[in-house]
Coordinates of C-alpha atoms in Angstrom, one line a residue:
Chain A
M1 CA -30.5 145.5 -194.8
N2 CA -31.8 141.9 -193.3
I3 CA -29.3 140.3 -191.1
P4 CA -29.6 137.2 -189.6
W5 CA -28.6 138.1 -186.4
R6 CA -30.2 135.3 -184.3
L7 CA -27.8 133.3 -186.6
V8 CA -24.8 135.5 -185.7
L9 CA -25.7 135.1 -181.9
A10 CA -26.0 131.3 -182.2
H11 CA -22.7 131.1 -184.2
T12 CA -21.2 133.1 -181.5
K13 CA -22.6 130.9 -178.8
R14 CA -22.0 127.6 -180.5
R15 CA -18.0 128.5 -180.7
W16 CA -17.7 129.5 -177.3
L17 CA -14.7 128.8 -176.7
R18 CA -13.5 130.5 -179.9
S19 CA -15.7 133.4 -179.1
T20 CA -14.3 133.6 -175.3
L21 CA -10.5 133.7 -176.5
T22 CA -11.1 136.4 -179.5
I23 CA -12.9 138.8 -176.3
V24 CA -10.1 137.9 -173.8
S25 CA -7.6 138.7 -176.4
V26 CA -9.2 142.0 -177.4
F27 CA -9.8 142.5 -173.5
M28 CA -6.4 142.4 -172.8
T29 CA -5.3 144.4 -175.8
I30 CA -7.7 147.5 -174.8
L31 CA -6.7 147.1 -171.4
I32 CA -3.2 147.3 -172.2
F33 CA -4.1 150.5 -174.4
G34 CA -6.1 151.9 -171.5
I35 CA -3.5 151.9 -169.0
L36 CA -0.6 153.4 -170.9
R37 CA -3.0 156.0 -172.4
S38 CA -4.4 156.6 -168.5
F39 CA -0.5 157.3 -167.1
I40 CA -0.2 159.3 -170.7
V41 CA -3.4 161.5 -170.0
G42 CA -2.1 161.3 -166.1
I43 CA 0.8 163.4 -166.8
E44 CA -0.7 165.6 -169.2
T45 CA -3.4 167.0 -166.9
S46 CA -0.7 167.2 -164.0
V47 CA 0.6 169.6 -166.2
A48 CA -2.5 171.5 -167.4
E49 CA -3.6 171.1 -164.1
A50 CA -0.6 173.1 -162.2
S51 CA -0.7 176.3 -160.6
S52 CA 0.6 179.1 -162.9
T53 CA 0.7 181.5 -159.7
R54 CA 3.0 179.5 -158.3
L55 CA 7.0 179.5 -158.7
V56 CA 9.1 176.4 -157.8
S57 CA 12.7 176.6 -157.1
A58 CA 14.6 173.5 -157.0
S59 CA 18.4 172.8 -157.3
A60 CA 19.9 173.5 -161.0
L61 CA 22.1 170.4 -160.9
S62 CA 18.9 167.8 -160.6
L63 CA 15.6 167.5 -159.1
F64 CA 17.6 164.9 -156.5
A65 CA 19.9 167.9 -155.4
H66 CA 18.9 169.9 -152.0
L67 CA 19.2 173.8 -151.5
P68 CA 20.2 175.3 -148.1
K69 CA 17.3 175.8 -145.9
R70 CA 18.3 179.5 -145.4
L71 CA 17.7 181.0 -149.1
E72 CA 14.0 181.0 -147.9
G73 CA 14.0 184.1 -146.1
E74 CA 16.3 185.5 -148.6
I75 CA 13.2 184.4 -151.4
A76 CA 10.4 185.5 -149.1
Q77 CA 12.3 189.5 -148.9
L78 CA 12.0 189.5 -152.9
P79 CA 9.2 192.0 -154.2
G80 CA 6.1 190.1 -155.9
V81 CA 6.5 186.9 -153.2
E82 CA 3.7 187.2 -151.3
A83 CA 4.5 183.5 -149.4
V84 CA 7.4 180.9 -149.3
T85 CA 6.8 177.1 -147.9
H86 CA 9.3 174.1 -149.0
W87 CA 9.0 170.4 -149.3
T88 CA 11.7 168.1 -148.8
W89 CA 11.5 164.5 -149.7
F90 CA 12.1 161.8 -147.1
G91 CA 12.1 158.7 -148.7
G92 CA 12.6 155.7 -146.3
V93 CA 10.8 152.8 -146.2
Y94 CA 7.5 152.2 -144.6
I95 CA 6.9 148.2 -143.8
D96 CA 8.9 147.3 -147.0
S97 CA 10.7 148.5 -150.3
S98 CA 8.0 147.0 -152.2
P99 CA 6.2 149.4 -154.6
D100 CA 3.0 149.0 -152.6
H101 CA 4.4 151.0 -150.1
L102 CA 6.5 153.7 -152.1
W103 CA 4.3 157.1 -151.9
G104 CA 5.8 160.4 -151.4
R105 CA 6.1 161.5 -147.6
F106 CA 8.2 165.0 -147.6
G107 CA 8.6 167.2 -144.3
V108 CA 7.3 170.5 -145.0
D109 CA 6.6 174.1 -143.0
V110 CA 2.6 174.0 -141.8
P111 CA 1.9 177.3 -141.8
S112 CA 3.4 178.4 -144.7
M113 CA 2.1 175.3 -146.7
R114 CA -0.9 176.1 -145.0
K115 CA -0.7 179.7 -146.8
V116 CA 0.6 178.4 -150.1
Y117 CA -1.1 175.5 -150.9
G118 CA -4.5 175.3 -148.6
P119 CA -6.5 176.5 -151.3
D120 CA -6.0 173.5 -153.0
L121 CA -7.1 171.3 -150.3
I122 CA -10.1 170.3 -148.1
L123 CA -9.1 170.2 -144.5
D124 CA -10.9 171.7 -141.7
D125 CA -9.4 174.6 -139.8
E126 CA -9.4 172.3 -137.0
V127 CA -6.9 169.7 -138.6
W128 CA -4.7 172.7 -139.6
K129 CA -4.6 173.7 -136.0
R130 CA -3.7 170.1 -134.8
F131 CA -1.1 169.6 -137.5
E132 CA 0.4 172.6 -136.7
E133 CA 0.5 172.2 -133.0
N134 CA 1.8 168.5 -132.8
R135 CA 5.4 168.2 -134.2
T136 CA 5.1 164.7 -134.4
S137 CA 1.8 164.6 -136.5
C138 CA 1.2 164.4 -140.1
I139 CA -1.7 164.5 -142.6
I140 CA -2.2 162.1 -145.5
G141 CA -3.7 162.0 -148.9
A142 CA -7.4 160.0 -148.7
D143 CA -6.0 157.9 -151.4
L144 CA -2.9 156.5 -149.3
A145 CA -5.4 156.1 -146.2
K146 CA -7.3 154.2 -148.1
D147 CA -5.0 151.9 -149.9
E148 CA -2.7 151.3 -146.7
K149 CA -6.0 151.0 -144.3
L150 CA -5.1 154.3 -142.0
K151 CA -6.9 155.9 -140.3
L152 CA -6.9 159.1 -137.4
G153 CA -4.7 158.8 -134.8
D154 CA -3.1 155.7 -136.2
R155 CA 0.7 156.0 -136.0
V156 CA 3.2 155.4 -139.4
K157 CA 7.0 154.3 -138.6
I158 CA 8.9 155.4 -141.3
V159 CA 12.8 153.9 -141.6
G160 CA 14.9 156.7 -143.3
N161 CA 17.5 155.9 -145.7
L162 CA 18.2 159.4 -147.2
F163 CA 17.9 160.9 -144.1
P164 CA 19.2 158.6 -140.9
G165 CA 16.5 158.1 -138.0
T166 CA 13.1 156.6 -137.5
V167 CA 10.3 159.2 -138.1
D168 CA 7.0 158.1 -135.9
V169 CA 4.2 160.7 -136.3
E170 CA 0.4 160.4 -135.7
I171 CA -2.3 160.6 -138.4
V172 CA -4.1 164.1 -137.1
G173 CA -5.7 164.6 -141.0
I174 CA -6.8 163.2 -143.8
Y175 CA -6.9 165.6 -146.9
Q176 CA -8.5 165.3 -150.3
S177 CA -7.2 167.4 -153.1
K178 CA -9.5 169.9 -155.1
V179 CA -6.9 169.4 -158.0
R180 CA -5.5 166.4 -160.0
S181 CA -1.7 167.8 -159.5
F182 CA -2.2 167.7 -156.0
D183 CA -2.2 163.6 -155.6
Q184 CA -4.2 161.9 -152.6
K185 CA -1.6 159.5 -151.9
T186 CA 1.6 161.4 -150.0
M187 CA 2.0 161.9 -146.7
F188 CA 3.0 165.6 -144.9
M189 CA 5.0 166.0 -141.8
H190 CA 6.8 168.7 -139.9
W191 CA 10.3 169.5 -141.6
D192 CA 11.5 170.3 -137.9
Y193 CA 11.1 167.3 -136.7
M194 CA 12.5 165.2 -139.7
N195 CA 15.7 167.7 -139.5
E196 CA 16.0 167.3 -136.1
L197 CA 16.5 163.7 -136.4
S198 CA 18.6 163.4 -139.2
K199 CA 20.4 166.1 -137.0
S200 CA 20.9 163.8 -133.9
A201 CA 21.9 161.1 -135.8
G202 CA 24.6 162.5 -137.5
G203 CA 22.7 163.3 -140.9
R204 CA 21.9 166.0 -143.4
Q205 CA 20.5 169.1 -142.1
D206 CA 18.8 172.4 -142.9
I207 CA 18.4 171.2 -146.7
V208 CA 15.2 171.1 -148.4
S209 CA 14.3 169.8 -152.0
T210 CA 12.2 172.7 -153.3
F211 CA 11.0 176.2 -152.6
T212 CA 7.3 177.0 -153.5
M213 CA 6.5 181.0 -153.9
L214 CA 3.1 182.5 -153.9
L215 CA 3.1 185.4 -156.0
K216 CA 1.1 188.5 -155.6
D217 CA 0.9 189.0 -159.4
P218 CA 1.2 185.9 -161.9
G219 CA 2.0 188.3 -164.8
Q220 CA 5.6 188.7 -162.7
A221 CA 6.0 185.1 -162.6
G222 CA 9.0 185.5 -165.5
G223 CA 11.0 188.3 -164.1
L224 CA 10.9 187.0 -160.4
A225 CA 12.0 183.6 -161.4
K226 CA 14.9 184.9 -163.8
S227 CA 15.8 187.2 -160.6
I228 CA 16.4 184.4 -158.1
D229 CA 18.0 182.2 -160.5
T230 CA 20.8 185.4 -161.5
N231 CA 21.1 185.5 -157.5
Y232 CA 22.5 182.1 -157.1
A233 CA 23.8 181.7 -160.6
S234 CA 27.4 182.2 -159.1
S235 CA 26.7 180.2 -155.8
S236 CA 26.9 176.4 -155.0
N237 CA 23.3 176.6 -154.8
R238 CA 22.2 177.5 -158.2
T239 CA 18.5 177.0 -159.0
L240 CA 16.1 176.5 -161.6
T241 CA 13.0 178.3 -160.9
Q242 CA 10.0 177.8 -163.2
T243 CA 6.5 177.9 -162.6
E244 CA 4.6 174.9 -161.0
K245 CA 2.9 174.0 -164.5
M246 CA 7.0 174.1 -166.0
F247 CA 8.0 172.0 -163.3
Q248 CA 5.3 169.9 -163.0
A249 CA 6.3 169.2 -167.4
Q250 CA 9.8 168.5 -166.1
F251 CA 8.9 166.1 -163.5
A252 CA 7.0 164.1 -166.0
S253 CA 9.7 164.6 -168.2
M254 CA 12.1 162.5 -166.3
W255 CA 10.2 159.3 -167.5
G256 CA 12.0 160.4 -171.3
N257 CA 9.9 159.9 -174.2
L258 CA 7.7 157.8 -172.2
P259 CA 4.6 158.8 -173.5
L260 CA 6.0 158.0 -177.4
F261 CA 7.7 154.3 -176.1
F262 CA 3.6 153.8 -174.8
S263 CA 2.1 154.6 -177.7
I264 CA 4.5 152.8 -180.1
L265 CA 3.9 149.7 -177.5
G266 CA -0.3 150.0 -177.8
G267 CA 0.1 150.2 -181.2
I268 CA 2.6 146.8 -181.5
V269 CA -0.4 145.2 -179.1
I270 CA -3.2 146.1 -181.0
V271 CA -1.4 145.2 -184.4
A272 CA -0.8 142.1 -183.2
C273 CA -4.7 141.1 -181.8
L274 CA -5.7 142.5 -185.1
M275 CA -4.0 139.5 -186.7
V276 CA -5.1 137.3 -184.0
T277 CA -9.0 138.2 -184.6
A278 CA -8.5 138.2 -188.2
N279 CA -7.2 134.8 -187.9
T280 CA -10.1 134.0 -186.0
M281 CA -12.8 135.5 -188.6
M282 CA -10.8 133.8 -191.3
L283 CA -11.8 130.4 -189.8
N284 CA -15.2 131.1 -188.9
A285 CA -15.9 132.7 -192.7
R286 CA -13.7 129.1 -194.1
E287 CA -15.9 126.8 -191.7
R288 CA -19.4 128.7 -192.8
V289 CA -19.0 128.8 -196.6
Q290 CA -22.1 126.2 -197.1
E291 CA -24.1 128.3 -194.6
V292 CA -23.3 131.3 -196.5
G293 CA -24.2 129.2 -199.9
I294 CA -27.7 128.4 -198.0
L295 CA -28.3 132.2 -197.1
K296 CA -27.9 133.5 -200.3
T297 CA -30.0 130.4 -201.7
L298 CA -33.1 131.4 -199.3
G299 CA -32.8 135.4 -200.2
F300 CA -30.3 136.8 -198.6
T301 CA -28.9 139.4 -200.1
P302 CA -24.6 139.5 -200.6
G303 CA -24.5 142.7 -198.5
S304 CA -26.6 141.3 -195.8
V305 CA -24.5 137.8 -195.9
S306 CA -21.1 139.6 -195.8
T307 CA -22.4 142.1 -193.0
M308 CA -23.3 139.1 -190.8
A309 CA -19.6 138.5 -191.1
L310 CA -18.6 142.0 -190.2
V311 CA -20.9 142.1 -187.5
E312 CA -19.9 138.9 -185.8
G313 CA -16.4 139.8 -185.6
L314 CA -17.4 143.4 -184.3
L315 CA -19.8 142.5 -181.8
L316 CA -16.5 139.9 -180.1
C317 CA -14.6 142.9 -180.0
L318 CA -16.8 145.4 -178.3
V319 CA -17.8 143.2 -175.7
G320 CA -14.1 142.4 -175.5
G321 CA -13.5 146.7 -175.8
A322 CA -16.4 147.8 -173.4
L323 CA -14.9 145.1 -170.2
A324 CA -11.8 145.9 -170.6
M325 CA -12.4 149.9 -170.5
A326 CA -14.7 149.2 -167.6
V327 CA -12.0 148.0 -165.6
V328 CA -9.7 150.7 -166.8
R329 CA -12.4 153.1 -165.5
S330 CA -12.0 151.7 -162.4
F331 CA -8.4 152.8 -162.6
D332 CA -9.3 156.5 -162.4
G333 CA -7.6 158.4 -159.5
K334 CA -4.9 155.2 -159.0
M335 CA -1.6 156.1 -158.8
M336 CA 0.8 154.5 -161.6
M337 CA 4.8 155.0 -161.4
F338 CA 4.0 158.6 -159.1
T339 CA 1.4 159.4 -161.7
I340 CA -2.3 160.0 -161.5
L341 CA -3.6 157.4 -163.5
T342 CA -6.5 159.6 -165.9
V343 CA -9.3 158.1 -167.5
P344 CA -11.8 160.9 -169.0
W345 CA -14.4 159.9 -171.2
R346 CA -12.7 160.5 -174.3
T347 CA -10.2 157.7 -173.4
I348 CA -13.0 155.1 -173.2
A349 CA -14.2 156.6 -176.3
E350 CA -11.0 156.0 -177.7
G351 CA -10.8 152.3 -176.3
L352 CA -14.1 151.4 -177.8
A353 CA -13.4 153.1 -181.3
I354 CA -10.2 150.7 -181.3
A355 CA -12.4 147.6 -180.3
A356 CA -14.4 148.5 -183.1
G357 CA -11.9 149.1 -185.8
L358 CA -10.5 145.8 -184.7
G359 CA -13.8 144.1 -185.3
L360 CA -14.1 146.1 -188.8
L361 CA -10.9 145.5 -189.9
S362 CA -10.8 141.8 -188.9
G363 CA -14.1 140.8 -190.5
F364 CA -13.4 142.6 -193.3
I365 CA -11.7 139.9 -195.9
P366 CA -13.8 137.3 -194.7
A367 CA -16.8 139.6 -195.2
L368 CA -15.4 140.7 -198.9
L369 CA -14.6 136.9 -199.6
T370 CA -18.2 135.8 -198.4
H371 CA -19.8 138.6 -201.1
K372 CA -18.0 137.6 -203.9
L373 CA -18.7 134.0 -203.2
T374 CA -21.3 132.1 -205.5
I375 CA -23.9 130.2 -204.6
L376 CA -22.7 127.4 -206.7
D377 CA -19.3 127.4 -205.3
A378 CA -20.8 128.1 -201.7
I379 CA -23.1 125.1 -201.8
R380 CA -20.3 122.9 -203.1
R381 CA -18.1 123.9 -200.6
R382 CA -15.6 125.5 -202.6
A383 CA -14.4 128.8 -200.7
Chain B
M1 CA -53.7 123.6 -215.1
S2 CA -53.3 126.6 -217.2
D3 CA -51.6 126.8 -220.9
H4 CA -49.5 129.9 -219.8
P5 CA -46.3 128.0 -218.8
L6 CA -44.9 129.5 -215.2
I7 CA -41.5 128.7 -216.1
R8 CA -39.9 128.3 -219.4
L9 CA -35.9 127.9 -220.9
A10 CA -35.9 129.3 -224.3
G11 CA -32.6 128.2 -225.7
V12 CA -30.8 127.6 -223.1
D13 CA -27.0 126.9 -223.5
R14 CA -24.8 126.4 -220.2
I15 CA -20.8 126.1 -220.2
Y16 CA -18.6 125.7 -217.1
T17 CA -14.8 126.5 -217.9
R18 CA -12.6 124.2 -215.9
G19 CA -9.1 125.6 -216.6
N20 CA -9.0 125.7 -220.3
E21 CA -11.4 123.3 -221.1
E22 CA -15.3 124.2 -221.8
L23 CA -18.1 121.8 -220.4
H24 CA -21.2 121.9 -222.4
V25 CA -23.8 121.3 -219.9
L26 CA -26.8 122.5 -221.5
N27 CA -27.3 122.6 -225.2
G28 CA -30.1 125.0 -226.5
L29 CA -32.6 123.6 -224.2
D30 CA -36.4 124.4 -224.6
L31 CA -38.6 123.4 -221.3
D32 CA -41.9 125.2 -220.0
I33 CA -43.4 124.4 -216.4
Q34 CA -46.9 124.9 -215.7
K35 CA -48.1 126.3 -213.0
G36 CA -49.4 123.5 -210.6
E37 CA -47.6 120.7 -212.2
F38 CA -45.1 118.1 -210.0
V39 CA -42.3 117.4 -212.8
A40 CA -39.4 114.9 -212.4
L41 CA -36.5 115.5 -214.3
M42 CA -34.5 112.5 -214.7
G43 CA -30.8 111.6 -216.5
P44 CA -27.5 110.3 -216.1
S45 CA -25.2 111.9 -214.1
G46 CA -23.9 115.2 -215.8
C47 CA -26.9 115.5 -218.0
G48 CA -27.7 118.9 -216.5
K49 CA -30.6 118.0 -214.0
S50 CA -29.3 120.5 -211.4
T51 CA -28.0 122.7 -213.7
I52 CA -31.7 123.3 -214.8
L53 CA -32.7 123.8 -211.2
N54 CA -30.2 126.1 -210.9
L55 CA -31.6 128.1 -213.5
M56 CA -34.9 128.0 -212.6
G57 CA -34.0 129.2 -209.4
A58 CA -32.0 132.3 -210.5
I59 CA -28.8 130.8 -208.7
D60 CA -27.2 130.4 -212.0
R61 CA -27.1 132.5 -215.4
P62 CA -27.4 130.7 -218.7
N63 CA -24.2 131.6 -221.0
A64 CA -27.3 132.2 -223.9
G65 CA -30.7 131.8 -223.9
Q66 CA -33.6 132.8 -221.8
V67 CA -34.9 132.0 -218.8
L68 CA -38.4 133.3 -217.9
F69 CA -40.2 133.4 -214.5
D70 CA -44.6 134.1 -215.6
G71 CA -42.8 135.9 -218.1
E72 CA -40.1 137.8 -216.2
D73 CA -36.4 137.3 -217.7
L74 CA -34.1 136.1 -214.8
S75 CA -31.0 136.7 -216.4
E76 CA -31.7 140.6 -216.5
M77 CA -32.1 141.1 -212.8
N78 CA -28.4 142.0 -210.8
E79 CA -27.5 139.8 -208.1
A80 CA -29.3 141.5 -204.9
E81 CA -32.8 141.4 -207.4
R82 CA -32.1 138.0 -208.0
A83 CA -32.1 137.3 -204.3
S84 CA -34.8 139.4 -203.6
W85 CA -37.1 137.4 -206.4
R86 CA -35.8 133.9 -204.9
A87 CA -36.9 134.9 -201.5
R88 CA -40.5 135.9 -203.0
N89 CA -41.0 133.1 -205.2
V90 CA -38.8 130.1 -205.0
G91 CA -38.5 126.9 -202.3
F92 CA -35.3 124.8 -202.5
I93 CA -34.9 121.5 -200.9
F94 CA -31.7 119.9 -201.2
Q95 CA -30.3 116.3 -201.0
A96 CA -28.1 117.0 -197.8
Y97 CA -30.9 118.8 -196.4
N98 CA -28.8 122.5 -195.7
L99 CA -30.3 123.5 -192.5
M100 CA -28.6 125.7 -190.0
P101 CA -26.8 123.4 -187.4
V102 CA -26.2 126.5 -185.2
L103 CA -30.3 126.7 -185.2
T104 CA -33.1 124.9 -183.8
A105 CA -35.6 123.2 -186.3
V106 CA -38.2 126.6 -185.8
Q107 CA -35.5 129.0 -186.1
N108 CA -34.4 127.4 -189.2
V109 CA -37.9 127.6 -191.0
L110 CA -37.9 131.1 -189.4
L111 CA -34.8 132.0 -191.7
P112 CA -36.4 132.6 -195.1
L113 CA -39.8 134.6 -192.9
Q114 CA -37.0 136.9 -192.0
L115 CA -37.2 138.1 -195.6
T116 CA -40.8 138.6 -195.5
P117 CA -42.4 142.0 -194.8
L118 CA -44.8 139.7 -191.8
P119 CA -44.9 140.8 -188.2
R120 CA -42.7 138.8 -185.8
A121 CA -45.4 136.8 -184.5
K122 CA -46.9 136.0 -187.5
R123 CA -43.7 134.8 -189.2
R124 CA -43.5 132.5 -185.8
A125 CA -47.3 131.7 -186.7
Q126 CA -46.0 130.8 -190.7
A127 CA -42.9 128.9 -189.2
E128 CA -44.8 126.5 -186.7
L129 CA -47.4 126.0 -189.5
A130 CA -44.9 125.0 -191.9
L131 CA -43.6 122.4 -189.2
Q132 CA -47.3 121.2 -188.4
I133 CA -47.8 120.4 -192.3
V134 CA -44.4 118.3 -192.5
G135 CA -45.6 116.4 -189.4
L136 CA -42.7 117.9 -186.9
S137 CA -44.2 119.9 -184.4
E138 CA -43.1 118.1 -181.7
R139 CA -39.8 118.9 -182.5
M140 CA -39.7 122.3 -183.4
N141 CA -37.1 123.0 -180.8
H142 CA -34.6 120.0 -181.8
Y143 CA -31.3 121.1 -183.4
P144 CA -30.4 119.5 -186.4
N145 CA -28.1 116.8 -185.2
Q146 CA -31.1 115.6 -182.7
L147 CA -33.5 114.8 -185.5
S148 CA -33.1 111.7 -187.6
G149 CA -32.2 112.3 -191.4
G150 CA -36.0 112.1 -192.1
Q151 CA -36.6 114.6 -189.9
E152 CA -34.5 116.9 -191.2
Q153 CA -35.7 116.7 -195.0
R154 CA -39.1 117.6 -193.5
V155 CA -37.8 120.3 -191.5
A156 CA -36.3 121.4 -194.9
I157 CA -39.3 121.2 -196.6
A158 CA -41.0 123.3 -193.9
R159 CA -38.3 126.2 -194.7
A160 CA -39.2 125.8 -198.0
I161 CA -42.9 126.0 -198.2
A162 CA -43.4 128.7 -195.1
T163 CA -42.8 131.5 -197.3
D164 CA -45.6 130.4 -199.6
P165 CA -43.2 130.2 -202.8
R166 CA -44.8 130.1 -206.5
V167 CA -42.5 126.9 -207.1
L168 CA -40.6 124.2 -205.1
L169 CA -37.5 123.1 -206.7
A170 CA -36.1 119.8 -205.1
D171 CA -32.8 118.3 -205.9
E172 CA -32.7 114.9 -205.0
P173 CA -34.8 115.3 -202.3
T174 CA -34.7 111.6 -201.4
G175 CA -31.4 110.7 -201.9
D176 CA -29.9 110.6 -198.7
L177 CA -32.7 108.8 -197.1
D178 CA -33.9 104.8 -196.3
A179 CA -37.0 103.7 -198.3
K180 CA -39.0 104.4 -195.8
S181 CA -38.5 108.1 -195.1
A182 CA -37.8 108.8 -198.6
A183 CA -41.5 107.3 -199.5
A184 CA -42.5 109.8 -196.5
I185 CA -40.9 112.6 -198.2
L186 CA -42.8 112.0 -201.4
D187 CA -46.1 111.6 -200.1
L188 CA -45.3 115.2 -198.5
L189 CA -44.3 116.6 -201.8
Q190 CA -47.3 115.1 -203.4
E191 CA -49.6 116.5 -200.7
L192 CA -48.5 119.6 -201.1
N193 CA -49.2 119.6 -204.4
R194 CA -52.4 118.0 -204.7
Q195 CA -53.8 120.2 -201.9
N196 CA -52.3 123.1 -202.4
G197 CA -51.6 123.1 -206.2
Q198 CA -48.1 123.9 -205.6
T199 CA -45.6 123.9 -208.2
I200 CA -42.9 121.3 -207.9
V201 CA -39.6 120.8 -210.0
M202 CA -37.8 118.0 -208.7
V203 CA -34.3 116.4 -210.0
T204 CA -34.2 112.6 -209.4
H205 CA -32.3 109.4 -210.1
D206 CA -35.0 107.2 -208.5
P207 CA -37.8 105.9 -211.0
K208 CA -40.2 105.4 -208.3
A209 CA -40.0 108.7 -207.0
A210 CA -40.2 110.2 -210.3
E211 CA -43.5 108.2 -210.4
R212 CA -45.2 110.6 -208.0
A213 CA -45.0 113.4 -210.6
H214 CA -47.3 114.1 -213.1
R215 CA -44.9 114.5 -215.6
V216 CA -41.5 112.9 -216.4
I217 CA -38.8 114.5 -218.5
Q218 CA -35.6 112.4 -219.3
L219 CA -32.3 114.5 -220.1
D220 CA -29.3 113.2 -221.7
K221 CA -26.1 115.9 -222.7
G222 CA -28.1 119.0 -222.1
R223 CA -30.8 118.2 -223.9
V224 CA -34.8 117.1 -223.6
V225 CA -34.6 113.2 -225.1
G226 CA -37.7 112.8 -223.9
G227 CA -40.6 112.8 -221.5
H228 CA -44.1 111.2 -220.8
A229 CA -46.7 111.4 -217.7
A230 CA -45.8 109.4 -214.9

């Protein structure tokens, strides 16, 4: 099939403003799709990559309720438990309350954390040792260091809100994660230190957010979880124990059916963009009725002339889509709403496929009209 | 000139329908065009001159009768076959030039050459030669809006002859031009006919233009009403 490519490119160049606006509208659409999709994939990935050899116990009331620290000893005694550690969400304000400075900050027990989570992190023995020995030290994730421009030896001050007092800790290590479920935008400090601060300021004390158990045998996870929850079923500290994978899924479900909402939102944006690009292509086709007649007169077949209309829409949409997906790809690994944006090649392919679909659909009716247009009608400029 | 006609219209009817009204433009028309002839079609508006050109160029179909080109019935071809046939055999020249405004002169001339099996370099050489023949070598990279009407028509002629077609069909080629430019275009057509033996069928209202042809065919109400050697 003979397509006058030079003419296609010349049209795009000649109507540069229209072409640019079309590209920008597709760019925005695919960008929105890409970001929403990356968020959904991020949630799915964190659930999929979470460990099934660890159990997480939290309050059965809510993720925001606490459990007494003393349960740690009791849980550690249970058969099948290799090690127990605990995390406590400190909250607080770093610099200001803007979302830019809102990242995870937890009080932990360093030796047990190393035992339970150490294999997931890239951190030298020397750093673990320094962290363990210095009660007012902390380690931070590599992404957090980059985003907040923090380096080793810097001090981080966080004004408490859930717990009173201001923590003032020195960065002794910057970790990288081996798995996506362990994000790199979190700070870990000594639970003892934050607990003591809270205690001296008259705040809450001896409480933790979650316990994490490393299991001797993952096959025992179900029985052990049931056993822990049964133990505390009739106490004021009812627990909900599940594998880390299920815990991540529960965390993700806090967003409600956000993936569905995002999918609907993305769909609406794509349809709106289709209307815009289709309108542009129709306008182009109307302006070029006579040119279609000339091309057909010169000997271009109806198929090649109508393909020209399709190709033009396809080119513009693919350029917009490719630019958008390049930007989306650069978001890979970034945090958004406590979720690591994940941009696999599948998402890139989906974005490009949608852009191509937009191009083909928007060019379909103009192509059909072009195909049917007789030379005589075209030359007389009757569309 | 050969006795064997290059183009033969035999008993051709062409009827256009507008709403409920039928417009009989051609009524049982018979017409032969010999190879190498330069023929002018004249007659009042609506007499069917342009319709004949459209039928000869296979951009329209008769309601009855036959349009034969070198013995081949054009009516029996489908759209794709007719397109391919046009690319090989016909060069069109329109009154309004009908150049692509987004392409330069040489790019316009290259358009029909894209449909030939020639390699890219050869196509370019052929386009440049065509522009040289019409005297526009110096302006091959100009866009149509940077050319005068006469120059635009020269580019259109270059586009029409670039593929070395067997017939040139010109519909009022001087209709939009001033007298001087019109004379130059007619000189060019005449030269193409004389030097290359190019068959030309030209529709015109202008008796001076018709004088350049070998033969003038007078039409009225869809029939040949007279003809003479110019």
